[in-house]
CSV table of C-alpha atoms in Angstrom, one decimal:
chain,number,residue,atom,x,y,z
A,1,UNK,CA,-39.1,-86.8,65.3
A,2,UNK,CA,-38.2,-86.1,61.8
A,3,UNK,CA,-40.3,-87.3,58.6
A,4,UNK,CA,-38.0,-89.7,57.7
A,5,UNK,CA,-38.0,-91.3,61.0
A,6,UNK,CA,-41.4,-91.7,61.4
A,7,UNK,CA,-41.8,-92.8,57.5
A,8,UNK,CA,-38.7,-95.6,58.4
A,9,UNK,CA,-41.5,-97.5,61.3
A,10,UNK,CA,-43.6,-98.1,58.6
A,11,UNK,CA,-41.1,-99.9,56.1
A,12,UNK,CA,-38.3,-100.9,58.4
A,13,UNK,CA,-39.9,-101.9,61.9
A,14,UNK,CA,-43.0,-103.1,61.1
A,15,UNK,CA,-40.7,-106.1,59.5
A,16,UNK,CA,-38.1,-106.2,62.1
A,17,UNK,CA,-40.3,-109.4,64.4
A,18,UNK,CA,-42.7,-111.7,62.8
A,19,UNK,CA,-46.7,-111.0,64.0
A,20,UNK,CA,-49.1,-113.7,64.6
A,21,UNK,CA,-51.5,-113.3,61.9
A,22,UNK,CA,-50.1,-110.8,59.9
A,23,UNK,CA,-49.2,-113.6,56.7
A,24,UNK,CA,-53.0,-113.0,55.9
A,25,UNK,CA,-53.9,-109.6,57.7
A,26,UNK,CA,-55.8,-111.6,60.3
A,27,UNK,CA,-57.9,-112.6,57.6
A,28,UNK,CA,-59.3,-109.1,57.8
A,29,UNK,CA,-61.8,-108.5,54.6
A,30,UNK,CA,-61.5,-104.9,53.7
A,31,UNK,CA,-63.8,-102.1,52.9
A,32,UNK,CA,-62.0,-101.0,49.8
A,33,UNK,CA,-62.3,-100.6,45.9
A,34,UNK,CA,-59.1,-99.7,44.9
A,35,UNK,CA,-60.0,-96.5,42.8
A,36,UNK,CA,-61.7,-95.0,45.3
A,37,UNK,CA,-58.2,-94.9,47.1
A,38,UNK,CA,-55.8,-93.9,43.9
A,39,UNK,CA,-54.7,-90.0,44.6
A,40,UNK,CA,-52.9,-88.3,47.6
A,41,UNK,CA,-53.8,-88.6,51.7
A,42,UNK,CA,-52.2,-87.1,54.4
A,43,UNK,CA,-51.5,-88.7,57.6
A,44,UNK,CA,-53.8,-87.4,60.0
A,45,UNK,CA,-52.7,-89.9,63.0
A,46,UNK,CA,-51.6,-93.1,64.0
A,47,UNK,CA,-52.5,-96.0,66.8
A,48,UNK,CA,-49.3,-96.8,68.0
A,49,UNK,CA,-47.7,-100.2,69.4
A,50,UNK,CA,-46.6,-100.6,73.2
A,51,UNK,CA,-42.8,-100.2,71.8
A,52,UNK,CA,-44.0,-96.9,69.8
A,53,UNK,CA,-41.5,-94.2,71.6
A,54,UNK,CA,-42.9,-91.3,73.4
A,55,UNK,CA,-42.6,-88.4,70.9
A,56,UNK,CA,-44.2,-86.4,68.6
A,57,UNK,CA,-45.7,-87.7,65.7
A,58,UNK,CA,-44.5,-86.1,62.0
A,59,UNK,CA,-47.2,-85.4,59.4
A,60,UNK,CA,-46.4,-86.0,55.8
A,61,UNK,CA,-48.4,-87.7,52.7
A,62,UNK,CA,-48.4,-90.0,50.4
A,63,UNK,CA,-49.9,-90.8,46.7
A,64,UNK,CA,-51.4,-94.1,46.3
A,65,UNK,CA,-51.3,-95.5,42.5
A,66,UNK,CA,-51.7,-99.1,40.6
A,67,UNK,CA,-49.2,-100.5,38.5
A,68,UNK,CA,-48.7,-103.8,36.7
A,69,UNK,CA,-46.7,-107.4,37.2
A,70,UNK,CA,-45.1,-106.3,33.9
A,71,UNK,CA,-43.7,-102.9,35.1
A,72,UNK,CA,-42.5,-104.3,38.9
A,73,UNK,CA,-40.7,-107.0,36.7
A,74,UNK,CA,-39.2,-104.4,34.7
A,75,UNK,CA,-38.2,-102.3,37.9
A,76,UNK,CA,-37.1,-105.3,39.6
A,77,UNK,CA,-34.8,-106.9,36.3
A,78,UNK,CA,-33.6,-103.5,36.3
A,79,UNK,CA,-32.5,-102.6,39.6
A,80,UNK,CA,-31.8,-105.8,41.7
A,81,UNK,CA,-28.7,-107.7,40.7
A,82,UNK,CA,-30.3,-111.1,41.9
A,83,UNK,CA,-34.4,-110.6,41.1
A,84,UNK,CA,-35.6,-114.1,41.4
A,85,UNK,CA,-36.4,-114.1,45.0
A,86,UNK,CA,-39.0,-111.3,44.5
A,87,UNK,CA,-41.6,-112.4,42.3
A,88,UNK,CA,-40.5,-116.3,42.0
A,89,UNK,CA,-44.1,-117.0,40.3
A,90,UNK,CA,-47.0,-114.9,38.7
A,91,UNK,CA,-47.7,-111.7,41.2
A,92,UNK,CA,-51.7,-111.5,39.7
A,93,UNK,CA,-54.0,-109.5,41.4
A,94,UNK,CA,-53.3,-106.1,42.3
A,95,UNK,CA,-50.0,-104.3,42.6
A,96,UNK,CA,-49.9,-100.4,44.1
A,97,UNK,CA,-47.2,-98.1,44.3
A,98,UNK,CA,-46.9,-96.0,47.7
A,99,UNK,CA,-44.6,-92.5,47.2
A,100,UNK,CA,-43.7,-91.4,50.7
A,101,UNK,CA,-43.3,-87.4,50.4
A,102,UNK,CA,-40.8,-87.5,53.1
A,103,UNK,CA,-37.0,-85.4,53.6
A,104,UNK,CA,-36.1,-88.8,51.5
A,105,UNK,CA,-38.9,-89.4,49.1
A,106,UNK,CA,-39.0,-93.0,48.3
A,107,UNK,CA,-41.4,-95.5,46.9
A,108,UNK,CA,-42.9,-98.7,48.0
A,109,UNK,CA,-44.6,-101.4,46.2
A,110,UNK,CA,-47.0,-104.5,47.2
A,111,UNK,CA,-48.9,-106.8,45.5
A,112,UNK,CA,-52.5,-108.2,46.9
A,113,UNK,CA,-52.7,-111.2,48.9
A,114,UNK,CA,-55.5,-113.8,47.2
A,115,UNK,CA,-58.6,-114.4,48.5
A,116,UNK,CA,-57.8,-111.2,51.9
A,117,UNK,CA,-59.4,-107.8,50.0
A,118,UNK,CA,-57.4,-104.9,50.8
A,119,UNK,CA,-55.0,-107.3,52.2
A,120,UNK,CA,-50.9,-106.7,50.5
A,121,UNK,CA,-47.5,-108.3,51.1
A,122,UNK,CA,-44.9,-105.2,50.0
A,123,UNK,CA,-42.3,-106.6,47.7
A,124,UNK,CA,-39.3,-103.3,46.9
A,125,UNK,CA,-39.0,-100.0,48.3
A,126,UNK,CA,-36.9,-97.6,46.1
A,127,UNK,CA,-35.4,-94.2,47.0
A,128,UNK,CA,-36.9,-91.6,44.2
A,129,UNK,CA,-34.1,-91.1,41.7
A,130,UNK,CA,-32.0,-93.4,42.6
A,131,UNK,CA,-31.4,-96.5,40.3
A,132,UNK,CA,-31.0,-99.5,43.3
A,133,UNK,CA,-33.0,-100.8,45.7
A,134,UNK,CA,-32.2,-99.6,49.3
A,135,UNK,CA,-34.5,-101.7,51.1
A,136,UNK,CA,-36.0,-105.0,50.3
A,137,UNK,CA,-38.9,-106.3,52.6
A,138,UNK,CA,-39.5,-109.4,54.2
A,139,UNK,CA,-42.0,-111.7,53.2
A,140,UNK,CA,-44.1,-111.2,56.5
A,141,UNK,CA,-44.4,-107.4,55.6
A,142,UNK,CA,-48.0,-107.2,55.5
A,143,UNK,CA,-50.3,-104.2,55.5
A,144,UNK,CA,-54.6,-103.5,55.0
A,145,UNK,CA,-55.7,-101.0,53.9
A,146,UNK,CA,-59.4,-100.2,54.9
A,147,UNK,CA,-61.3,-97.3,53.3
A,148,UNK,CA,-63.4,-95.6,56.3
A,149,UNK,CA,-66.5,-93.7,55.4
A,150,UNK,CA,-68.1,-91.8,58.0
A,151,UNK,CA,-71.5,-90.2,56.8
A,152,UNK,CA,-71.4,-86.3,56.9
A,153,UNK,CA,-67.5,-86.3,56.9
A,154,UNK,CA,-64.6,-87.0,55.2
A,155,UNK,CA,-63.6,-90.2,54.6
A,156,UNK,CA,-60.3,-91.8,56.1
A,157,UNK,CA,-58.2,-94.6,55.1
A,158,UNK,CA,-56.4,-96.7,57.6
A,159,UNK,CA,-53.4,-98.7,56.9
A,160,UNK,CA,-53.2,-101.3,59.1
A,161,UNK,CA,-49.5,-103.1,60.3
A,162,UNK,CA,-48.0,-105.5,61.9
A,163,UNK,CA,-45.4,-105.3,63.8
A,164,UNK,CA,-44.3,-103.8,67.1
A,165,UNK,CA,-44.3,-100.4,66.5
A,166,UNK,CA,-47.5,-99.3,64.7
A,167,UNK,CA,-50.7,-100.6,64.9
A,168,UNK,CA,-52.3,-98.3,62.1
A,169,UNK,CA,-51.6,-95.6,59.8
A,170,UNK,CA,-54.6,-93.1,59.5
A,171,UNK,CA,-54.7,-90.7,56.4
A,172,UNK,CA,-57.5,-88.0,55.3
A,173,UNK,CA,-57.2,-86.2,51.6
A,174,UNK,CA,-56.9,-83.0,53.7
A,175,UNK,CA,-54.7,-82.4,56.4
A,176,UNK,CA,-56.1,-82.2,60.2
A,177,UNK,CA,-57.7,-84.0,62.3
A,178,UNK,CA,-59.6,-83.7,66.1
A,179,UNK,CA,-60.1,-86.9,68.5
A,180,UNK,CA,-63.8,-86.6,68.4
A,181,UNK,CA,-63.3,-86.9,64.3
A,182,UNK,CA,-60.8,-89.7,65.0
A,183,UNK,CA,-63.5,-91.7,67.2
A,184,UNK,CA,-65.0,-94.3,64.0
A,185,UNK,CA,-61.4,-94.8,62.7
A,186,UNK,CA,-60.5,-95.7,66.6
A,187,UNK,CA,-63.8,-97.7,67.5
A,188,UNK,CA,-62.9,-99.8,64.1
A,189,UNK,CA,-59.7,-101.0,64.9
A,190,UNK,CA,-60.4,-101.5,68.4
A,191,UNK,CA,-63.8,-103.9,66.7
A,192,UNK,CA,-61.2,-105.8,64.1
A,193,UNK,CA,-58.1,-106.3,66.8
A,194,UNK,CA,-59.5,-105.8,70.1
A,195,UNK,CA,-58.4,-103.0,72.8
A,196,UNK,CA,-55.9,-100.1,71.3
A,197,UNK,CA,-53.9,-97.2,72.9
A,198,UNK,CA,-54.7,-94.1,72.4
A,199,UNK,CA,-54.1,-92.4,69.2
A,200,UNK,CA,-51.1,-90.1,68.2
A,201,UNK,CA,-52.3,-87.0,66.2
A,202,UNK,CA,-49.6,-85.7,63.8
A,203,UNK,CA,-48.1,-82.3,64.4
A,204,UNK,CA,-49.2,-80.0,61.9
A,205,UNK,CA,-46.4,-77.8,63.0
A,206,UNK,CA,-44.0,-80.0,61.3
A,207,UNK,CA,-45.5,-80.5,57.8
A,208,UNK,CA,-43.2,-78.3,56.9
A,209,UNK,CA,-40.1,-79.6,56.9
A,210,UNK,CA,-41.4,-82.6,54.0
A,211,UNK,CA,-40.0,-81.7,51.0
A,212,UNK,CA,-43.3,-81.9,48.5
């Protein structure tokens, strides 16, 4: 499984069928202060879906950063030929920019759902460099994100999906990862949205084929 294909689950099948729940993240209320996510994780690991194909999962990483309404209106005026269905009324709260460090670095941005913390509906994904939009999300696409600390260790964020792929995303600021390590991030989701399979570790063999 290349970087690129595993990156394309998260942004192009999570939205392909609509998920009970996933308009407010379950109603999920997050563990997270935004700053304390801002910077570069890895991907240490996912929990995958019952459709989730039997192969190897890619490692790669991503840099998570907050931007403004006024600069995804800018980006959006800029790039989309018809932008009012993207941010028909005031965005508010929190926007964040996701750069996937894959073979075809792109970015993706959401803005925060009111009233679900660490709850975000993602708006535009752009390829880096490029001046149009290659993909634009559904209005379903919903992730969480939920910053993990586990005392003694390092923390992990999970970025948690809906749709019939992935179930969640698991990142560290360093590379690597064992199962017993990967037991609170597991027990979590297993507390917030009942029994999961297994987790998929990322092959570390691979990270080298992203293009950083």
């Amino acid at each position: 499984m290349t970087p690129y294909y595993i990156v394309l689950f998260l942004i192009t099948l999570v939205n392909s069928e609509f998920v009970a729940n996933s308009t407010n993240c379950g109603g999920f209320q997050a563990n997270l202060i935004l700053k304390d996510v801002i910077g570069t994780w890895h991907v240490v690991a996912i929990i995958p879906e019952k459709m989730f194909p039997e192969r190897q999962v890619t490692c790669y990483k991503i840099e998570i950063s907050e931007t403004d309404e006024a600069g995804l209106r800018w980006l959006i005026n800029k790039t989309v030929e018809s932008p009012k269905p993207f941010l028909q009324h005031d965005a508010g709260g929190i926007i964040v920019r996701q750069r996937y460090h894959s073979e075809s670095p792109f970015d993706v941005w959401s803005k925060s759902v009111d009233g679900i913390k660490g709850c975000f509906q993602q708006v535009i994904s752009m390829d880096i460099g490029k001046n149009d939009v290659h993909k634009t999300l559904k209005h379903d696409a919903m992730m969480q994100l939920h910053l993990l600390e586990v005392e003694g260790r390092p923390p992990f964020l999970l970025q948690m999906l809906w749709g019939r792929m992935i179930a969640a995303v698991i990142y560290r600021r360093e590379q690597g990862v064992t199962r017993d390590e990967l037991k609170p991030a597991f027990e979590l989701m297993n507390k917030l949205r009942g029994p999961q399979r297994t987790p998929k570790i990322c092959d570390n063999a691979l990270k080298d084929l992203l293009v950083f």
